[in-house]
Short mmCIF file of C-alpha atoms in Angstrom, two decimals:
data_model
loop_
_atom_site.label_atom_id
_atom_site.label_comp_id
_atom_site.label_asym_id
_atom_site.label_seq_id
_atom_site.Cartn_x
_atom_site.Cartn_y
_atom_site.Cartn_z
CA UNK G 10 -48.25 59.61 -51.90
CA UNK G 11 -45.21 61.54 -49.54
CA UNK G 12 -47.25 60.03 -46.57
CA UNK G 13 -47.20 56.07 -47.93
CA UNK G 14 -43.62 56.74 -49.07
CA UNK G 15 -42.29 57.41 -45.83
CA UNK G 16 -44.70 54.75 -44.26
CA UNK G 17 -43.19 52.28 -46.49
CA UNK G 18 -39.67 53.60 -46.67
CA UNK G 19 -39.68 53.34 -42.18
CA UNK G 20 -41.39 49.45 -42.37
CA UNK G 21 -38.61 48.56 -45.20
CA UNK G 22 -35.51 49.81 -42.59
CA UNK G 23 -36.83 48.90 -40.02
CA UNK G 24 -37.89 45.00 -41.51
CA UNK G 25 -34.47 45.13 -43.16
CA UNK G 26 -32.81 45.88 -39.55
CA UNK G 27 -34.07 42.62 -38.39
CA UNK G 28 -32.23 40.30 -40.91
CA UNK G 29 -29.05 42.28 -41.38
CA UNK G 30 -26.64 44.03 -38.96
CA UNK G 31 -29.14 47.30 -37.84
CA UNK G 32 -27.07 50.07 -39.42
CA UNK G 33 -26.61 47.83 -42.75
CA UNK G 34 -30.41 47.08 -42.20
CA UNK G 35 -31.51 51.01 -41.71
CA UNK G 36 -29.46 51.90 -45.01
CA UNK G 37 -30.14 49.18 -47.29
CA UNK G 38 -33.72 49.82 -46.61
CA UNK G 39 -33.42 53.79 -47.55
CA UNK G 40 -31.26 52.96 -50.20
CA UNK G 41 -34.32 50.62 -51.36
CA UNK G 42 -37.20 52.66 -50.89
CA UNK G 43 -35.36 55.98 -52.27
CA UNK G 44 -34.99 53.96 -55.71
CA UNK G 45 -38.49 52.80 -55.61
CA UNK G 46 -39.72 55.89 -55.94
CA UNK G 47 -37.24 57.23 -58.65
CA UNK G 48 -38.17 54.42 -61.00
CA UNK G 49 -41.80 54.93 -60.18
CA UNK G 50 -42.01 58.37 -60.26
CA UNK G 51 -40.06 58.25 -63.95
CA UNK G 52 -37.28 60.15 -62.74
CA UNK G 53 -34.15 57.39 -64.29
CA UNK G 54 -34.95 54.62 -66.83
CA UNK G 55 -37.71 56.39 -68.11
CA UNK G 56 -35.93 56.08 -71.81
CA UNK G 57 -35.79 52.11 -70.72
CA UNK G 58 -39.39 50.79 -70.15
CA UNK G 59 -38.59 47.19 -69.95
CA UNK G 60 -34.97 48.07 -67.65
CA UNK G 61 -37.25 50.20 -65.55
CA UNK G 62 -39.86 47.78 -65.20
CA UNK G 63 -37.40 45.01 -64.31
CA UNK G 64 -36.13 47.13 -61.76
CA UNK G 65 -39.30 48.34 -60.10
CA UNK G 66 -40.36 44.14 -59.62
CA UNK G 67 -37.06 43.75 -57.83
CA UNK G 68 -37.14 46.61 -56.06
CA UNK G 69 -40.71 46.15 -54.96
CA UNK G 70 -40.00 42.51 -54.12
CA UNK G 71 -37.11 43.58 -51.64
CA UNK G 72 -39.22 46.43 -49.99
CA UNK G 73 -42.79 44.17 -49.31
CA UNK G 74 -40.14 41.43 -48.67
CA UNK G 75 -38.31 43.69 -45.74
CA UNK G 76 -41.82 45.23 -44.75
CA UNK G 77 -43.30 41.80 -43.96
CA UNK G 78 -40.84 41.65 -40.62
CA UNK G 79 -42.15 45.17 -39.13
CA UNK G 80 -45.62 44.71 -40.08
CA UNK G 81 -45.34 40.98 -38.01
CA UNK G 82 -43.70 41.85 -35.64
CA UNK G 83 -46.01 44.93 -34.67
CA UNK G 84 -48.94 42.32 -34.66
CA UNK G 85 -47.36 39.54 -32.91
CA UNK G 86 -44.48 41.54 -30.40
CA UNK G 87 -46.65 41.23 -27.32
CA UNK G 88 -47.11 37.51 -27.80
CA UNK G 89 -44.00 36.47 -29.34
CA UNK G 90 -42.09 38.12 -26.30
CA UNK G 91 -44.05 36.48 -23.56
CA UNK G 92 -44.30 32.56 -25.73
CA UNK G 93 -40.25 33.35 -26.37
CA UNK G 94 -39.67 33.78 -22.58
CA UNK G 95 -41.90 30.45 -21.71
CA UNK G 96 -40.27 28.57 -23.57
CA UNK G 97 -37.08 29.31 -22.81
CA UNK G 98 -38.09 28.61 -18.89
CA UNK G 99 -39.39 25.63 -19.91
CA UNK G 100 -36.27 24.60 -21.49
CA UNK G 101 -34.36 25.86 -18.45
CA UNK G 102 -36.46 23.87 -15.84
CA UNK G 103 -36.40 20.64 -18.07
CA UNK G 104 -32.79 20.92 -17.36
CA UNK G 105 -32.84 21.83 -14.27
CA UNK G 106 -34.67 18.11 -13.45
CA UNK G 107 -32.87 16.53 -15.86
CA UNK G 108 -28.99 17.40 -14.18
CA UNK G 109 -29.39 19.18 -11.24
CA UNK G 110 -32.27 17.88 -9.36
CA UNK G 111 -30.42 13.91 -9.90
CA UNK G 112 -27.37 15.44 -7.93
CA UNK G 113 -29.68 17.28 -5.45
CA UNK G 114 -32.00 13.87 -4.79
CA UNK G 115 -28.45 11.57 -4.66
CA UNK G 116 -27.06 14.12 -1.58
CA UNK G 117 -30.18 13.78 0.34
CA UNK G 118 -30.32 10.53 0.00
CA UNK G 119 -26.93 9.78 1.35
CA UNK G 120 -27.90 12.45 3.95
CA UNK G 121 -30.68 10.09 5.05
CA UNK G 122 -28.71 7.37 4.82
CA UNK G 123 -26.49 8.76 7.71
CA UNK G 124 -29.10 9.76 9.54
CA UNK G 125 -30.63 6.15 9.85
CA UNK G 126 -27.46 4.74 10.28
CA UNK G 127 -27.43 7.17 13.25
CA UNK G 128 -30.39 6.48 14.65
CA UNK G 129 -29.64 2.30 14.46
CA UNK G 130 -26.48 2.87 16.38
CA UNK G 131 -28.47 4.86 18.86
CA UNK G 132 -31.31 1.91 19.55
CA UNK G 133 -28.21 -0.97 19.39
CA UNK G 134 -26.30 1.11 22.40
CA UNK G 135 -29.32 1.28 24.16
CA UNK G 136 -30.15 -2.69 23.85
CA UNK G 137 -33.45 -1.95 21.48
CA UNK G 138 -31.57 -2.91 17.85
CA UNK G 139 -31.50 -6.28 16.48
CA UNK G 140 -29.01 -8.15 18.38
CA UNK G 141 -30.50 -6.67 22.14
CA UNK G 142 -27.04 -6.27 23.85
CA UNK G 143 -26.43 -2.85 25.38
CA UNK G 144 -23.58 -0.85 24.72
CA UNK G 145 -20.42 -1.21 21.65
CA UNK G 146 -20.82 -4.61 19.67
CA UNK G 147 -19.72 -6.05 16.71
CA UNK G 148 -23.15 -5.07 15.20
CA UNK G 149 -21.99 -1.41 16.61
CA UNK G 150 -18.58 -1.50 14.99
CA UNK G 151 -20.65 -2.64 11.30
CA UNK G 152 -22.93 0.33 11.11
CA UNK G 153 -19.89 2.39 12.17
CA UNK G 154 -18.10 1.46 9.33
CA UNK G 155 -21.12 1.90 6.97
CA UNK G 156 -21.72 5.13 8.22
CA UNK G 157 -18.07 6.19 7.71
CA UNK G 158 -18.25 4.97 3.77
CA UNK G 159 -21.42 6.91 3.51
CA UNK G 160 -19.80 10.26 4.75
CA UNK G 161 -17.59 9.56 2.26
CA UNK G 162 -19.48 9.55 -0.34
CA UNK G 163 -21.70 12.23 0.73
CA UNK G 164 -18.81 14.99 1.41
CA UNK G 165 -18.04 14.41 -1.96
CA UNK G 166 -21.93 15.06 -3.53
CA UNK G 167 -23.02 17.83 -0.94
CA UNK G 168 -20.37 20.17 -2.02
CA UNK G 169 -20.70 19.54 -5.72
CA UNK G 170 -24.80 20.12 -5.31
CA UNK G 171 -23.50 23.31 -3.38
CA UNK G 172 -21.43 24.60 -6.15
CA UNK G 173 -23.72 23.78 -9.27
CA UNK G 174 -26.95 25.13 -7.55
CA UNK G 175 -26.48 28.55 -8.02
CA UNK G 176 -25.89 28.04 -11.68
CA UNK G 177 -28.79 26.05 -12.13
CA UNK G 178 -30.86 28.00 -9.34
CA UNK G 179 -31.14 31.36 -10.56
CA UNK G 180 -33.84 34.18 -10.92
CA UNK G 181 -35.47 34.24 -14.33
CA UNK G 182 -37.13 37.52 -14.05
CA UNK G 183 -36.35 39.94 -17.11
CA UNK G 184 -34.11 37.80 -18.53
CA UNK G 185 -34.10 37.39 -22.51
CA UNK G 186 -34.28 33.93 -23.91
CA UNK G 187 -30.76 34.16 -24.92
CA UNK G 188 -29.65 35.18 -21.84
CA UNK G 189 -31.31 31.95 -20.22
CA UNK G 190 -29.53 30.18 -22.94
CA UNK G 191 -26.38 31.48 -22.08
CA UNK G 192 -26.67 30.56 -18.39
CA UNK G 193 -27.37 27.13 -18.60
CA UNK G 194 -24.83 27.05 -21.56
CA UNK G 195 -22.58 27.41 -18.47
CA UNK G 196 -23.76 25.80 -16.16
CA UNK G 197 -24.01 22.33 -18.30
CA UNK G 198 -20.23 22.94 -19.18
CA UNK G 199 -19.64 22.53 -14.96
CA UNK G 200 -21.37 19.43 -15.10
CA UNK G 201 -18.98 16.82 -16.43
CA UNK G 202 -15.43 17.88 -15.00
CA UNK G 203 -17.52 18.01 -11.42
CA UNK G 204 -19.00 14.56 -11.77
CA UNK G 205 -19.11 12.43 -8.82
CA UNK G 206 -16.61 9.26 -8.71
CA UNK G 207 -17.70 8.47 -5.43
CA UNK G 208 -21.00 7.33 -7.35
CA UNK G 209 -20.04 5.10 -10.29
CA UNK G 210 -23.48 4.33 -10.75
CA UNK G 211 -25.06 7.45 -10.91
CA UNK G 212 -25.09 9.19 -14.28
CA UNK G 213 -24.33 13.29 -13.81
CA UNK G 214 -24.63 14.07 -17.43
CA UNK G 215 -27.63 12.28 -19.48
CA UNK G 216 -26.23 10.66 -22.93
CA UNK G 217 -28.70 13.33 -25.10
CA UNK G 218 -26.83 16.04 -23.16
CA UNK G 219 -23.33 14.76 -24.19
CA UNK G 220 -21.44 16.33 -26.34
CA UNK G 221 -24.67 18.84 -26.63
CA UNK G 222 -22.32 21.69 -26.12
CA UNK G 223 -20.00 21.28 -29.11
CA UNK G 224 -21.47 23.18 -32.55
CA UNK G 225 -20.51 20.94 -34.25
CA UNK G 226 -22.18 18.29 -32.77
CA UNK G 227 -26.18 17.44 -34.14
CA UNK G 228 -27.13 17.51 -30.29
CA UNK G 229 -26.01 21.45 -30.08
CA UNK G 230 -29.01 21.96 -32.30
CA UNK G 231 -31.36 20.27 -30.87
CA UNK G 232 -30.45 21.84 -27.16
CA UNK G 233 -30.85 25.44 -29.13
CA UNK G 234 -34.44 24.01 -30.60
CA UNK G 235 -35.49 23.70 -27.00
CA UNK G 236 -34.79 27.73 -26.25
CA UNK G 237 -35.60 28.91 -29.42
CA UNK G 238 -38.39 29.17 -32.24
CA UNK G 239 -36.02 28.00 -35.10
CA UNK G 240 -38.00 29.66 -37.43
CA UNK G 241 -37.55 33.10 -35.58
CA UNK G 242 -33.74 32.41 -35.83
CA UNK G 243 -33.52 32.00 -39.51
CA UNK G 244 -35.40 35.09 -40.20
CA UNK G 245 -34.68 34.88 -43.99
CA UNK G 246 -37.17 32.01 -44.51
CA UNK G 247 -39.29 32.71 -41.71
CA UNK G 248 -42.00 34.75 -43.94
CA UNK G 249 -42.61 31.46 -46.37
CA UNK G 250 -42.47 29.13 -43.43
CA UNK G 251 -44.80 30.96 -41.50
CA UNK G 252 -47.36 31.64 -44.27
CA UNK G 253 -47.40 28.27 -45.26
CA UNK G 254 -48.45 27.23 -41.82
CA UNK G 255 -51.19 29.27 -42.28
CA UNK G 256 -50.37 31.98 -39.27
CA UNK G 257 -53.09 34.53 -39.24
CA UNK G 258 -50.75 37.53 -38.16
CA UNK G 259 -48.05 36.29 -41.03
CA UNK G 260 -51.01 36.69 -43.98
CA UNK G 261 -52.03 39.85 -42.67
CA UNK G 262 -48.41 41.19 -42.40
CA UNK G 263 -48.13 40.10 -46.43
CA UNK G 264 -51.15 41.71 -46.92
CA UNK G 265 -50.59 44.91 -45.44
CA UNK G 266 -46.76 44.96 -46.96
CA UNK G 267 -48.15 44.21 -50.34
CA UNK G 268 -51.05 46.60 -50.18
CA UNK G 269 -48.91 49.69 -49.18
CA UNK G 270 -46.83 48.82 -51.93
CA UNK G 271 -48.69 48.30 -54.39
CA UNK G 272 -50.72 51.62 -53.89
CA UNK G 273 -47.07 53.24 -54.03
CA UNK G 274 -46.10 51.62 -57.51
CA UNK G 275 -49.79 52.93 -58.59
CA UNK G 276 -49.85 56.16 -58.21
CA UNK G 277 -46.11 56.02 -58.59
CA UNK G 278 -46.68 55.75 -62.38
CA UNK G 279 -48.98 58.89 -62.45
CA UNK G 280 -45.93 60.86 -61.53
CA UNK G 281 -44.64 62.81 -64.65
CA UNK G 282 -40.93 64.68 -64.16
CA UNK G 283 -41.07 66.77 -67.12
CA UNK G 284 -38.05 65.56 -69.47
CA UNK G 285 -34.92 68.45 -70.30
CA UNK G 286 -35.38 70.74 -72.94
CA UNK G 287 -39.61 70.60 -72.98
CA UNK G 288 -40.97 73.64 -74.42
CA UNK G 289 -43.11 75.36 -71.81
CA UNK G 290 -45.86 76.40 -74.01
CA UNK G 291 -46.56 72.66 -74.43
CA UNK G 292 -48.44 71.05 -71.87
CA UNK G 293 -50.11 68.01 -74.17
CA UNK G 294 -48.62 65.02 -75.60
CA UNK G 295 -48.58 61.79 -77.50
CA UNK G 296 -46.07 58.94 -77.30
CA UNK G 297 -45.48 56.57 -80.10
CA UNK G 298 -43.94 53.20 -80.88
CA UNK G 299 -41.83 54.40 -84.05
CA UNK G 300 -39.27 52.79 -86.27
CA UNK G 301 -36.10 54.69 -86.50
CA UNK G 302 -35.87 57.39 -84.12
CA UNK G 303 -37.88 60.72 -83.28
CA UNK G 304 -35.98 63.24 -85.22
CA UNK G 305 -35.54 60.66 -88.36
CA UNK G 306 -39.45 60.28 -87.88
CA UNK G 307 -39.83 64.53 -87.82
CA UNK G 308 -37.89 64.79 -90.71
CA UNK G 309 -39.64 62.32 -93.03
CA UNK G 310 -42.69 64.68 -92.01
CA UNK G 311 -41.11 67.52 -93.68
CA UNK G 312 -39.91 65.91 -96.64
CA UNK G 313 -43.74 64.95 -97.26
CA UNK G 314 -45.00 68.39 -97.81
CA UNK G 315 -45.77 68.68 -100.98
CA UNK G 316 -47.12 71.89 -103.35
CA UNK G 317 -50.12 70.93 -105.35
CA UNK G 318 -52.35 73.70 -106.80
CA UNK G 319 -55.76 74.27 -105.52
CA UNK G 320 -58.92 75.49 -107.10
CA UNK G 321 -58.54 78.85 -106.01
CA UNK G 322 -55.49 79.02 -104.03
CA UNK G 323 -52.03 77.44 -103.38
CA UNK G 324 -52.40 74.69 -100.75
CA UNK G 325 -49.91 72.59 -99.13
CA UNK G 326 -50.76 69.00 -98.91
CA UNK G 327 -48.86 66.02 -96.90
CA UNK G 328 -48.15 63.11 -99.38
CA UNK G 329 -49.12 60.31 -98.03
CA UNK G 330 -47.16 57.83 -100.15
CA UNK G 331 -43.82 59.19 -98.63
CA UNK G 332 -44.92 58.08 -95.02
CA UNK G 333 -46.03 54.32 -95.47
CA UNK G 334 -42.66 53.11 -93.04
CA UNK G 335 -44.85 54.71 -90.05
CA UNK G 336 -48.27 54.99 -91.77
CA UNK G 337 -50.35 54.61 -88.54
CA UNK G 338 -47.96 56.51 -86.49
CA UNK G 339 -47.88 59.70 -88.55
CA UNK G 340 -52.24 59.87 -89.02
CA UNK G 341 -52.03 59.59 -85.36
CA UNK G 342 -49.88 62.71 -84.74
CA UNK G 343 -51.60 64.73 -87.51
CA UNK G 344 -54.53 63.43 -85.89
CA UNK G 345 -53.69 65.46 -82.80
CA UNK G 346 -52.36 68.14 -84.32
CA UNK G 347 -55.22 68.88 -86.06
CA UNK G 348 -57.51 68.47 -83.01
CA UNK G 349 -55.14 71.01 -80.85
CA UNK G 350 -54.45 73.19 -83.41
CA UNK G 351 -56.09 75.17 -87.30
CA UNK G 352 -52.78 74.42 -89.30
CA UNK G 353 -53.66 71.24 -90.22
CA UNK G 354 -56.68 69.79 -91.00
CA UNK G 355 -58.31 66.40 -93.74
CA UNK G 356 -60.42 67.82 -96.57
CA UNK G 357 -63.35 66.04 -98.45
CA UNK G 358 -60.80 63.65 -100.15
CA UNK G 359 -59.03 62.37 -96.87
CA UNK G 360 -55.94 64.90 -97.60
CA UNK G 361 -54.34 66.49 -95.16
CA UNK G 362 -53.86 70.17 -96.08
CA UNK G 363 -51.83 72.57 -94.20
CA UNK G 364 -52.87 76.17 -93.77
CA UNK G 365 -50.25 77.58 -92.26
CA UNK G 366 -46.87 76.23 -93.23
CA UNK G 367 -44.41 78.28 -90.88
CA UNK G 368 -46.03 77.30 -87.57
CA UNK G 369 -46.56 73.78 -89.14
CA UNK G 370 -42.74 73.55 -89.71
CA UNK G 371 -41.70 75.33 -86.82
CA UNK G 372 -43.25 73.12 -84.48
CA UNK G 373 -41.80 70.20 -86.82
CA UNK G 374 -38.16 71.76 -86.25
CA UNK G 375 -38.18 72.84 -82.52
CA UNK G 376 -39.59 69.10 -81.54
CA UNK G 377 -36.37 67.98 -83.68
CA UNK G 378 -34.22 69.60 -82.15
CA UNK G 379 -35.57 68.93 -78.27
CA UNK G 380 -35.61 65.48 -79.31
CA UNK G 381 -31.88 65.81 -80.93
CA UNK G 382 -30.95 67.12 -77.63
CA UNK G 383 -32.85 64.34 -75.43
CA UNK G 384 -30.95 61.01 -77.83
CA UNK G 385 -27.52 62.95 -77.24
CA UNK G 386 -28.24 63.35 -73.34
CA UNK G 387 -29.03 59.90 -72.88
CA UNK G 388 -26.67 58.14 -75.74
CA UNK G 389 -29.46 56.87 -77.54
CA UNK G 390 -28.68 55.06 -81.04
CA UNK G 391 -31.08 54.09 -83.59
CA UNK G 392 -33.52 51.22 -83.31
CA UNK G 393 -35.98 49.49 -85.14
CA UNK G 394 -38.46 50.14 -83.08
CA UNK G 395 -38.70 53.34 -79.94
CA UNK G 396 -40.80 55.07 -78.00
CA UNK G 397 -41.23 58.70 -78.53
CA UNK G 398 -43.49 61.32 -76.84
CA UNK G 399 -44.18 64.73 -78.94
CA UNK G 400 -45.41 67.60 -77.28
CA UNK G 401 -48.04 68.96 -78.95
CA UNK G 402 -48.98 72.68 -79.02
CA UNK G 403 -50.92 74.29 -76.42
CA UNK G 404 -54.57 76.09 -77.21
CA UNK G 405 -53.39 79.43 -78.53
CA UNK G 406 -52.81 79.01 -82.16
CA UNK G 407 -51.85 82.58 -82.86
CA UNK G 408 -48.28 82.30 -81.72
CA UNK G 409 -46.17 78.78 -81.72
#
């Protein structure tokens, strides 16, 4: 029982560490699990069934609830990590060819461009271009002048691919998903004030990816969807979510987190902590649904002893009539104490007849007065109907 309890109490911190702040997680858990086993074990509410009851469902709920996330995550940790990480380099290369690999291709290309023009003025000077005249021409002068606007435009890409490729262009390795989000977080935000007016026709930052960096904006979630399992992020409904889908490793975490439990609130209830004032001698008892409370019961009991003269000696018997209110109640504790003890016992006529009246009535008095002691300990007030457990004497009926 002390092993599962500490089992259980370390799966609900350490499940309620993953939805709350960790040191607000690691207490709330203890504080969970340490009232579990109060209410189980009968150690407050115990005067309070259906209180105590109430509170051992929402208690219970809270701790298989909390448990769920460290029994998952111990199944799953080695795969969620490593799908986690893939798809957060996923998302990272799909932007990566999205932005940076445009601006990348559009520099080259004017690179080539130069280079052609280069080579065409080389052929023309030497008489082998188009027009066949060797040396400077107009056709010279034209490809000049096309290469110039071309230089242009490329001294104004090349640098921006220079700058943007080490944000785009880094090294993944051991980096968290969050971390990867954060990088390209940044590196998107460079995107738009270094955009290339030299190019009026080329489009540095796709429309989906506008705006995408504003939280309030519906595209901010969907970048975020791209990095992350949303249903890791909003941990709170991740248990229902991922037991409806039918995950293997989410039914077995439920199963294991309500199995624990459950064995806990079990044996829980076989716990007894021995209420104040219980007479040591007294190790038996019986508890009964009563109207009016214990020591009103106890006293009726007395009040029903009645002298009646026997053949051949005095006898004491227990009228009957005066004990209708709790008719069943009553047979059942003479009942007992007939079975545990000789005082009492029925004759031939159903009667119960008492044999020895002073341990008879000093059992009657001292369970009055423990139980006279218990209602003013716990404030209790009379009800029409109560629970009340009588300790019955032990074996030995020589001395009470």
């Amino acid at each position: 029982m002390t092993i599962l309890n500490i089992g259980s109490g370390f799966t609900t911190m350490r499940g309620a560490a993953q939805i709350l702040p960790r040191l607000v997680g690691w207490s709330s858990g203890a504080a969970i699990q340490a009232l579990l086993f109060l209410l189980t074990s009968g150690s407050t509410l115990k005067h309070d069934p259906f209180s105590k009851w109430m509170a051992v469902g929402a208690f219970s709920i809270l701790s298989v609830y909390t448990s769920f996330f460290a029994y998952y995550d111990f199944l799953v940790v080695e795969t969620r990590e490593k799908d986690g990480f893939n798809r957060a380099i996923s998302a990272h290369q799909n932007l990566v060819r999205e932005i940076f690999t445009p601006i990348e291709e559009k520099a080259q290309q004017l690179e080539n461009e130069i280079k052609s023009k280069d080579a065409e003025i080389e052929r023309e000077l030497k008489g082998e271009g188009l027009t066949g005249i060797v040396g400077d021409g107009p056709r010279v002068e034209q490809l000049r002048r096309e290469k110039d606007k071309l230089l242009i435009r490329f001294d104004q890409v090349k640098p921006v691919a220079n700058e943007l490729r080490p944000l785009f262009d880094y090294d993944l390795e051991g980096k968290e998903p969050q971390e990867i989000f954060n990088a390209d977080r940044k590196a998107l935000a460079q995107v738009k004030p270094k955009c290339l007016p030299t190019e009026p026709e080329f489009v540095c930052l796709p429309e989906k990816y506008n705006g995408s960096l504003d939280p309030l904006n519906p595209k901010s979630e969907k970048l975020q969807e791209k990095y992350f399992d949303e249903e890791d992020r909003i941990r709170f409904i991740a248990p229902f979510r991922k037991i409806k889908n039918g995950e293997e490793a989410a039914i077995a975490a439920a199963f294991f987190a309500l199995l624990v439990d459950g064995v806990i609130i079990f044996l829980g209830t076989k716990i007894e902590i021995p209420p104040p004032g219980k007479p040591e001698k007294f190790d038996k008892t019986i508890t009964l649904r009563i109207k009016g409370t214990g020591t009103e019961f106890l006293d009726k009991l007395l009040e029903a002893i009645d002298n009646m003269s026997g053949q051949s000696y005095q006898e004491l018997f227990i009228n009957q009539e005066l004990l209708k209110e709790n008719q069943t109640q009553y047979q059942k504790l003479l009942q007992s104490l007939s079975n545990e003890t000789t005082w009492i016992e029925k004759n031939e006529e159903k009667q119960w007849v008492i044999y020895d009246e002073k341990k008879f009535t000093d059992w009657v008095i001292k369970e009055g007065e423990r139980l006279i002691k218990n209602e003013a300990q716990n404030n209790s007030n009379t009800k029409s109907s109560n629970i009340v457990t009588f300790y019955l004497p032990d074996d030995d009926t020589k001395e009470l």
